[in-house]
Short mmCIF file of C-alpha atoms in Angstrom, two decimals:
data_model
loop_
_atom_site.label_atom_id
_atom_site.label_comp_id
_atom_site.label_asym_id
_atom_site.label_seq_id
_atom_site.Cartn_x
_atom_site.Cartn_y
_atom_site.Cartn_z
CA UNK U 1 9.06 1.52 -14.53
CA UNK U 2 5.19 1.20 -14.13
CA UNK U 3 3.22 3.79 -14.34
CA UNK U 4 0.31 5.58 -12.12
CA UNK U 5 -2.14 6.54 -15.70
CA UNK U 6 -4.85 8.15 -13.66
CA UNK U 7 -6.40 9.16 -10.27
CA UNK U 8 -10.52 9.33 -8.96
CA UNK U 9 -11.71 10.25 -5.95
CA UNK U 10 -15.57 9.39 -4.80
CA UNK U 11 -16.53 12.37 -2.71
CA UNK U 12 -19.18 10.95 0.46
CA UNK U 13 -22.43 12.90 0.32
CA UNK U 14 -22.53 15.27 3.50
CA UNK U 15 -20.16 18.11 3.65
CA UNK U 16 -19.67 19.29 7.39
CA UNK U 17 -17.77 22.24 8.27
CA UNK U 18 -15.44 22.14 11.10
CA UNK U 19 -17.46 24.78 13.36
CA UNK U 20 -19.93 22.30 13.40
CA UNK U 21 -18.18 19.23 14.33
CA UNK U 22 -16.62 21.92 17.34
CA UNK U 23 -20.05 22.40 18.31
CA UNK U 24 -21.24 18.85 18.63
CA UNK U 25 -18.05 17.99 20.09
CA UNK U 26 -18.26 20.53 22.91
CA UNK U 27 -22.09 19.09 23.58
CA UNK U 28 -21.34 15.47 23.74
CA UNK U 29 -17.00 16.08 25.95
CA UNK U 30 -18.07 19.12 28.15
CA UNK U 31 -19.06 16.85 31.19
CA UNK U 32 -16.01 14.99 30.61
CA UNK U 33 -12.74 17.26 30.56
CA UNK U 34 -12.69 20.86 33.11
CA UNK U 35 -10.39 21.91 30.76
CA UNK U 36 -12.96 21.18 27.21
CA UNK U 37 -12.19 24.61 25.87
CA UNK U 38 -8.87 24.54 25.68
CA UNK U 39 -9.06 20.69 24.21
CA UNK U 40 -11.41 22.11 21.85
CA UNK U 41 -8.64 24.53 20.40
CA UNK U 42 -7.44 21.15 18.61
CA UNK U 43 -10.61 22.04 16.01
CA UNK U 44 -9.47 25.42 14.78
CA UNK U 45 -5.76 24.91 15.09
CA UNK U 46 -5.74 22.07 12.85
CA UNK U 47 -6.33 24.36 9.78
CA UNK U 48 -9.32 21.60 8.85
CA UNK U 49 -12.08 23.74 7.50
CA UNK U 50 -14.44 21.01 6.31
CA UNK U 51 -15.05 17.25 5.89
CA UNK U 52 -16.93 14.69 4.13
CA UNK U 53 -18.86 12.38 5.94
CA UNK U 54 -20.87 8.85 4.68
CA UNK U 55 -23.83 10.01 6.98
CA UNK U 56 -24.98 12.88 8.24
CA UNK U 57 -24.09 14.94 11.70
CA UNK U 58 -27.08 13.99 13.28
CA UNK U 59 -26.67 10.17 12.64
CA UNK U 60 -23.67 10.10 15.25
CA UNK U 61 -25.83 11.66 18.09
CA UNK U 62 -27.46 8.45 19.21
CA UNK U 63 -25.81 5.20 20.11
CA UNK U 64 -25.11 2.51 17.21
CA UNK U 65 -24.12 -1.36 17.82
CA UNK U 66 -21.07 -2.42 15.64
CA UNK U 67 -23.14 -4.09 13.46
CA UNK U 68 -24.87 -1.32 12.65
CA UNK U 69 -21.68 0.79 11.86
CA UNK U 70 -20.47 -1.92 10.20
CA UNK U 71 -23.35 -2.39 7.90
CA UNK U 72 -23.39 1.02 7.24
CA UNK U 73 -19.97 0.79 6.30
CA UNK U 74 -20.19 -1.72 4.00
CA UNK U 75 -23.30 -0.16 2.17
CA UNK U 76 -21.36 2.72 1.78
CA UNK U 77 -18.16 1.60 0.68
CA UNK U 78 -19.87 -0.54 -2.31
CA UNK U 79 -21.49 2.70 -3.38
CA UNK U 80 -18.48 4.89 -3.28
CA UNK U 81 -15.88 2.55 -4.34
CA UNK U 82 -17.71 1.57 -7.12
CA UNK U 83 -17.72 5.53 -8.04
CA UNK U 84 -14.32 5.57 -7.63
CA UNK U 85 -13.26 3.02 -10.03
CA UNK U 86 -15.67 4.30 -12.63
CA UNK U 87 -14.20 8.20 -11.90
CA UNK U 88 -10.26 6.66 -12.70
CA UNK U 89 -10.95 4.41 -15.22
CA UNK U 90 -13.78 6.92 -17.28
CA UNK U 91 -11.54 9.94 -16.53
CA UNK U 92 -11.90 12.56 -19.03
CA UNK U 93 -8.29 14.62 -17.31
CA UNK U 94 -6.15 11.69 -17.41
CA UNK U 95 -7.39 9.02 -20.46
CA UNK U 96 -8.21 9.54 -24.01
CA UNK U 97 -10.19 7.08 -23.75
CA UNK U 98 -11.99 4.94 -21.33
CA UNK U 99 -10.52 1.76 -19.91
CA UNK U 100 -12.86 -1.14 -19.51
CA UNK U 101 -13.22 -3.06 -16.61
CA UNK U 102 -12.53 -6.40 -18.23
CA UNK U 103 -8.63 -5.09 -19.20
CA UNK U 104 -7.99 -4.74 -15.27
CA UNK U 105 -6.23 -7.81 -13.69
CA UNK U 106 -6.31 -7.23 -10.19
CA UNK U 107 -7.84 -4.95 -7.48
CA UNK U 108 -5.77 -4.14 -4.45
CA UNK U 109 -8.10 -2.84 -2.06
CA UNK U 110 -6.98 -0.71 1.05
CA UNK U 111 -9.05 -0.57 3.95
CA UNK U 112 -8.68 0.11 7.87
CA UNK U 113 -12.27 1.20 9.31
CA UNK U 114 -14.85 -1.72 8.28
CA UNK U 115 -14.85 -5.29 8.29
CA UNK U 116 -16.17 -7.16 5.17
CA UNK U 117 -15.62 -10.79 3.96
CA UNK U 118 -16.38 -11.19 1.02
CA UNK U 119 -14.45 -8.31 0.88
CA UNK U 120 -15.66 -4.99 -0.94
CA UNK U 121 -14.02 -5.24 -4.38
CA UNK U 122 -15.65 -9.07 -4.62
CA UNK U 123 -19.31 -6.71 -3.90
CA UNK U 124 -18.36 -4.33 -5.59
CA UNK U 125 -17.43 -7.06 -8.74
CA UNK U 126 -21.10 -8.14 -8.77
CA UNK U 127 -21.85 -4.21 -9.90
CA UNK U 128 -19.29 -3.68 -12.34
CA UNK U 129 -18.46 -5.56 -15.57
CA UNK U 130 -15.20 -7.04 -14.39
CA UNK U 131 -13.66 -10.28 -15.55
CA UNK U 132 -14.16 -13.17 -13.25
CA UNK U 133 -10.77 -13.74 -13.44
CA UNK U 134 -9.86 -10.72 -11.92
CA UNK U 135 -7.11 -11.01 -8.89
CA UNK U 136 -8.52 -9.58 -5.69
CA UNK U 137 -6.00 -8.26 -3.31
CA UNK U 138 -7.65 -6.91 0.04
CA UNK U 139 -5.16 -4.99 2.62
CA UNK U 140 -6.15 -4.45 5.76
CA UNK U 141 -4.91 -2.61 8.98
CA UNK U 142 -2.17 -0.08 7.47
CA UNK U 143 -4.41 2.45 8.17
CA UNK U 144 -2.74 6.31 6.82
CA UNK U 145 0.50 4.49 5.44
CA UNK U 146 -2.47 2.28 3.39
CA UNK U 147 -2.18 4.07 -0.44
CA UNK U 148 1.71 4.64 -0.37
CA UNK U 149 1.96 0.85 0.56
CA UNK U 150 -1.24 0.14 -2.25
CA UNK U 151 0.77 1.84 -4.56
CA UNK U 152 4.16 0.02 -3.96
CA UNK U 153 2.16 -3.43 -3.88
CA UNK U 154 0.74 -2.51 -7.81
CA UNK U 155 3.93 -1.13 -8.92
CA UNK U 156 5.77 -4.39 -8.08
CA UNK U 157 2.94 -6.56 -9.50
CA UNK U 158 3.47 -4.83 -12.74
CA UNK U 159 6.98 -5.50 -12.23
CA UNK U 160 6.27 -9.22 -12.28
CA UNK U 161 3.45 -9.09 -14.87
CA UNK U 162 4.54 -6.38 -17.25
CA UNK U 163 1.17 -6.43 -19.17
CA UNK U 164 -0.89 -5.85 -16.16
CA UNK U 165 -3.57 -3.20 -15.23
CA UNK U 166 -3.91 -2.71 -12.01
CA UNK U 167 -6.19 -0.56 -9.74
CA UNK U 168 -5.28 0.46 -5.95
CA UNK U 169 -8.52 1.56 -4.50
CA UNK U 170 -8.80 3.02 -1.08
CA UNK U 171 -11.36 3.02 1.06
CA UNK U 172 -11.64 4.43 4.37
CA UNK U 173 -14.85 5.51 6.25
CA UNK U 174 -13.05 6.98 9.51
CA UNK U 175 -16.52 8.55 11.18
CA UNK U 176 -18.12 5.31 11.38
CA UNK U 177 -15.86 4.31 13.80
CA UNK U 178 -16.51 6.97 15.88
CA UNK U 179 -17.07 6.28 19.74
CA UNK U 180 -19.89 8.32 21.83
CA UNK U 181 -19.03 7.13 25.15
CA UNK U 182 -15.12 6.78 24.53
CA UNK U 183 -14.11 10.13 26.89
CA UNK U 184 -10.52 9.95 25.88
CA UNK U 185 -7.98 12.65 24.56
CA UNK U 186 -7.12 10.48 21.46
CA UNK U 187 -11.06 10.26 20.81
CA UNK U 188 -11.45 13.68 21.02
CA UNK U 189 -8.23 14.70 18.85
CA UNK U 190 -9.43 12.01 16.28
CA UNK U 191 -12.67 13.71 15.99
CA UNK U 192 -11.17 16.94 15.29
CA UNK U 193 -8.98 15.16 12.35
CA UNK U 194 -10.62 12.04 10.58
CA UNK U 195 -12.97 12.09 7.91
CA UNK U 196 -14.45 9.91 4.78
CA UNK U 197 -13.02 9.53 1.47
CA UNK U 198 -12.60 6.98 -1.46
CA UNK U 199 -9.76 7.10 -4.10
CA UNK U 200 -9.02 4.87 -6.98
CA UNK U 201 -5.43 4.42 -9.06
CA UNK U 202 -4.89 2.73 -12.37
CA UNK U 203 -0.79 1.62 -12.25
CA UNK U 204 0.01 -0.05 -15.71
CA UNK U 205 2.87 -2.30 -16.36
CA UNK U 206 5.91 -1.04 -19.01
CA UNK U 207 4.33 -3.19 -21.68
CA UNK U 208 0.71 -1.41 -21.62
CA UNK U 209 0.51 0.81 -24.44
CA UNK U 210 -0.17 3.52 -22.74
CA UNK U 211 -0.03 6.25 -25.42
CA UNK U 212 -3.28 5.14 -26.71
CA UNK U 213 -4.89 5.44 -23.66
CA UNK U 214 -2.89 8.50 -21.56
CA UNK U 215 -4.25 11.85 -21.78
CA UNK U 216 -1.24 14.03 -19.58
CA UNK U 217 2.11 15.07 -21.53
CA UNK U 218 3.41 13.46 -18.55
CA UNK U 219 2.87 11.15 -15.46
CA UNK U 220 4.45 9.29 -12.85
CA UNK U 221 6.52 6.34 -12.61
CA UNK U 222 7.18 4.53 -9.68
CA UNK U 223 11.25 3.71 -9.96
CA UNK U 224 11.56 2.60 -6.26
CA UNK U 225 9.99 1.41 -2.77
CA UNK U 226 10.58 1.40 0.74
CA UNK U 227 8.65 -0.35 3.48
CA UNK U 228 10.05 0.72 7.02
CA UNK U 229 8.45 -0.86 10.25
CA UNK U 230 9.65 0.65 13.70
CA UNK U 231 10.02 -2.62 16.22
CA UNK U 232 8.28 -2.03 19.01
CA UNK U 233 6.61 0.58 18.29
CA UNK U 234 2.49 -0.92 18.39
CA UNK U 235 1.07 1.57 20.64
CA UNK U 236 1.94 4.76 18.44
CA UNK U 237 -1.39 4.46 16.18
CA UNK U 238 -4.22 2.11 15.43
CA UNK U 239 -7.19 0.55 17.11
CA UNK U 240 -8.06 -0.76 20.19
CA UNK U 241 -10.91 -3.44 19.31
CA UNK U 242 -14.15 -3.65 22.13
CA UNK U 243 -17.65 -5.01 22.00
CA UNK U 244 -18.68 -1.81 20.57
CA UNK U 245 -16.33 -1.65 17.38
CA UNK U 246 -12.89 0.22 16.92
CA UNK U 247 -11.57 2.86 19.21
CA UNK U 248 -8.83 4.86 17.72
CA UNK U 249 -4.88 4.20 19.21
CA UNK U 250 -2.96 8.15 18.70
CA UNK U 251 -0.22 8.80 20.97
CA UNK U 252 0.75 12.40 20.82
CA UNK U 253 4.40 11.85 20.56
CA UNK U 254 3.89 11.18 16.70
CA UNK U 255 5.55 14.88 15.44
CA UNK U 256 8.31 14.39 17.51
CA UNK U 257 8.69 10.35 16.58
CA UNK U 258 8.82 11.53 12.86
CA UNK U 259 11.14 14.17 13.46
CA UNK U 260 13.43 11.71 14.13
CA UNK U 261 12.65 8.65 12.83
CA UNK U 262 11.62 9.87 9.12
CA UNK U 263 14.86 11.76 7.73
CA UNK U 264 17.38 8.94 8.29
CA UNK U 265 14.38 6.69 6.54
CA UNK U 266 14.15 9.04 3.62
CA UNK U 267 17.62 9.67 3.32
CA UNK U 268 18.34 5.62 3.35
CA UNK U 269 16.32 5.36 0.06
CA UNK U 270 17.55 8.72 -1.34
CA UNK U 271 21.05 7.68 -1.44
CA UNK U 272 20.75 4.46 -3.13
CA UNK U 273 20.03 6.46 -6.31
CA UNK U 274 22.49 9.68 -5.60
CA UNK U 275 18.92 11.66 -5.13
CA UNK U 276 19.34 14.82 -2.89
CA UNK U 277 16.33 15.74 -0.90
CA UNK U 278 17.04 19.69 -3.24
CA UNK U 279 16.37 17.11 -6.39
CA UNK U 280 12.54 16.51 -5.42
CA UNK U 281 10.16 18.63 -6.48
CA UNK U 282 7.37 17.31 -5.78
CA UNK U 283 6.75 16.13 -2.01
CA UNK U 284 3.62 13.80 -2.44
CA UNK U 285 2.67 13.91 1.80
CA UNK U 286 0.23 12.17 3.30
CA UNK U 287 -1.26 14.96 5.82
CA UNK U 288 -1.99 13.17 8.73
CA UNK U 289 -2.32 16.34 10.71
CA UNK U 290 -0.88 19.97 10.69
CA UNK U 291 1.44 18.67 13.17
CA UNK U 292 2.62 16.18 11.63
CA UNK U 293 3.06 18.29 8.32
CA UNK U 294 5.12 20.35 10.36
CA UNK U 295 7.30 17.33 11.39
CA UNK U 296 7.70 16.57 7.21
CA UNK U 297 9.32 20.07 7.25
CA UNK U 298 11.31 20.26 9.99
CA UNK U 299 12.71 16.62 9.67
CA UNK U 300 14.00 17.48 6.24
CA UNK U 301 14.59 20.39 6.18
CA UNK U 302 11.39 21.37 3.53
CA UNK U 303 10.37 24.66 2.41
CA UNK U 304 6.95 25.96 3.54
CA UNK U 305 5.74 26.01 -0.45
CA UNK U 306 6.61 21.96 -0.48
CA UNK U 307 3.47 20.65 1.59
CA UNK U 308 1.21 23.47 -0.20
CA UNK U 309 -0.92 20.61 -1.83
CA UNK U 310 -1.01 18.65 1.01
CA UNK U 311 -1.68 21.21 3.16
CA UNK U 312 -4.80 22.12 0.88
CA UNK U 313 -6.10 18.57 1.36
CA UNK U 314 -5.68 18.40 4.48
CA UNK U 315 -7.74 21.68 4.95
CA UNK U 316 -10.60 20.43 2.12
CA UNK U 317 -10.72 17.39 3.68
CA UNK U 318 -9.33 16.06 6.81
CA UNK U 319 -7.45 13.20 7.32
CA UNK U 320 -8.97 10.59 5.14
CA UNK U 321 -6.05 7.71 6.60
CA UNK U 322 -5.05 5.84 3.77
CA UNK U 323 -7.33 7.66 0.75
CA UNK U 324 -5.55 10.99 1.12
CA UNK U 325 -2.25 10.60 -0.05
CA UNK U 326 -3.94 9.68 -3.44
CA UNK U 327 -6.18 12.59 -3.51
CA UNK U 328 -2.79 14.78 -3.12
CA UNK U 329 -1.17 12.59 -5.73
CA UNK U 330 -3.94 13.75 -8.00
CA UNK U 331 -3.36 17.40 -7.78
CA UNK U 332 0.77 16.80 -8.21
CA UNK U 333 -0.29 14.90 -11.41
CA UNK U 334 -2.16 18.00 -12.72
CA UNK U 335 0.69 20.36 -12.63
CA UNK U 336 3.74 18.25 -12.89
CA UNK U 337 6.12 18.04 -15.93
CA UNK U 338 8.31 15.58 -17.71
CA UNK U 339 11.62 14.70 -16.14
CA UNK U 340 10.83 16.02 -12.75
CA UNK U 341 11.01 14.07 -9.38
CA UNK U 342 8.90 13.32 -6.79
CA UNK U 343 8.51 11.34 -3.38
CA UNK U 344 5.74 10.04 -1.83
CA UNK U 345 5.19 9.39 1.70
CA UNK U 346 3.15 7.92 4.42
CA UNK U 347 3.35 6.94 7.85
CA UNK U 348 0.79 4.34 9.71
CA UNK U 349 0.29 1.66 12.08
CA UNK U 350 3.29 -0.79 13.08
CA UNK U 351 4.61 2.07 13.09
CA UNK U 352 5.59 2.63 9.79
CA UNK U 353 6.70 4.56 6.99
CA UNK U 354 5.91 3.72 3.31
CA UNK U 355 8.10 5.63 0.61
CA UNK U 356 8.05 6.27 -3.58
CA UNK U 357 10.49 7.45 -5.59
CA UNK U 358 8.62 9.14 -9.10
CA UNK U 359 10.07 10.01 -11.83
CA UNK U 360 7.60 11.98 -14.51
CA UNK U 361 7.68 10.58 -18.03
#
């Protein structure tokens, strides 16, 4: 069962409290809904008190080509990525020691909101001391479901190559997609939710040594994965690509399409192990929204104190798409003890669902 040894996060440089995203958000919508304050209620219900963003507020009042977001997103995913990996693989919580870069054999890299070829971890390659032989494995377009499905793509690598080191890093830079002149509901909802944030995992194959190396009494193996698309089912989330870069696809029927679509999916996986939903104790959620939180309850029947964590991410941080579920994952491995269970779970473009089955060891 491979292992997840350690988890980073690369933190983008301006903090921004909600009030003030309201604020510029009322400025730049009012001409365009009669009903803006009650729209605007989307920024204090959402229990989102701040967010990290790569630039700051001011940056996003004035007009920018796609090039120029795109640059900018490049620039700044090189930076922070690089951070990232250096956080997980020089982390003083998780490793006795520090792994060096030449011991890693491939980078999956997760990304939805920049375009890059090379891709980042080939940049971000020329920085660090990595081997040349390296495997790079860029995924793009999975958007929120993006770590889970990371996560599931390293854990059967080190399936296949026992031996392996592998890091899932996630990058995803959601305000420089941001649209000025897009006037829409989704916009507007988006802007309330999305944020900025890197995150970088080290999964290790069975015949790692880990001992020398892991720091925890415990941590998480990945026992099982399940990749769920939804046919016809394009139009629930993702982007809608125009001369002037990405505009953000969210149909507000995504609570109610997890209500029902999610619990048969769990259950599916759940029951090919004789696993009871009352068996997990840890519920690793990707908060895409309070709402959709809400949904994770509801759907299986969850108490409140099970999306705690992700609740507190959600509410440090915003939706980060596919970064998040790792920063969660990060506080579970903190407090979590040998033997106990956990599932992980993430829901994205396609639409789809992207579950793990941990098992602390």
């Amino acid at each position: 069962m491979p292992s997840i040894l350690s988890v980073a996060e690369a933190i983008p440089s301006y903090q921004i409290n909600q009030d003030e995203v309201l604020n510029f958000s009322r400025e730049l919508f009012s001409d365009s809904f009669k009903d803006i304050e009650r729209l605007l209620k989307a920024f204090q219900n959402g229990e989102i008190e701040k967010r990290h963003f790569a630039k700051d507020i001011e940056w996003f009042s004035s007009d920018k080509t796609f090039e120029e977001k795109n640059n900018a997103y490049i620039e700044n995913a090189v930076e922070l990525g690089s951070k990232a990996i250096v956080n997980c693989l020089h982390s003083s919580k998780f490793l006795k020691e520090k792994v060096d870069f030449t011991e890693i054999d491939a980078i999956i890299t997760i990304s939805s909101t920049g375009l890059a070829t090379p891709s980042i971890e080939a940049r971000i390659m020329n920085l660090l001391s990595f081997s040349e032989h390296t495997k790079r494995i860029p995924i793009w377009g999975l958007g929120c479901a993006g770590g889970a499905s990371g996560l599931s793509r390293a854990y059967e690598y080190c399936l296949a190559s026992p031996k392996a080191k592998v890091l899932v890093l996630t990058i995803e830079l959601c305000s420089l997609t941001f649209q000025r002149n897009d006037h829409s509901k989704s916009n507007l909802i988006g802007t309330s939710l999305f944020a900025d944030g890197v995150a970088c995992a080290l999964v290790v194959g069975d015949d790692v040594e880990r001992k020398e190396i892991q720091k925890m009494d415990s941590i998480p193996s990945i026992f099982a994965t399940q990749s769920t698309t939804m046919k016809h089912s394009l139009d629930v989330m993702g982007w809608d690509v125009k001369n002037e870069g990405l505009y953000v696809i969210f149909s507000k029927d995504i609570p109610s399409i997890i209500e029902k679509w999610l619990k048969p999916n769990v259950y599916q996986l759940l029951n090919q192990y004789d696993i009871e939903m009352k068996d997990i104790e840890h519920f690793v959620a990707h908060p895409g929204g309070k709402k959709v939180l809400q949904a994770y309850v509801h759907s299986l029947d969850l108490t409140g104190e099970k999306i705690e964590v992700s609740q507190a991410v959600l509410r440090e941080y915003g939706n980060m798409s596919s970064s998040t579920i790792l920063y969660v994952l990060r506080r579970f491995m903190e407090k979590a003890e040998k033997g106990e269970l956990g599932l992980a779970t993430a829901l994205g473009p396609g639409f789809s669902s992207e579950l793990l089955l941990l098992r602390w060891v």
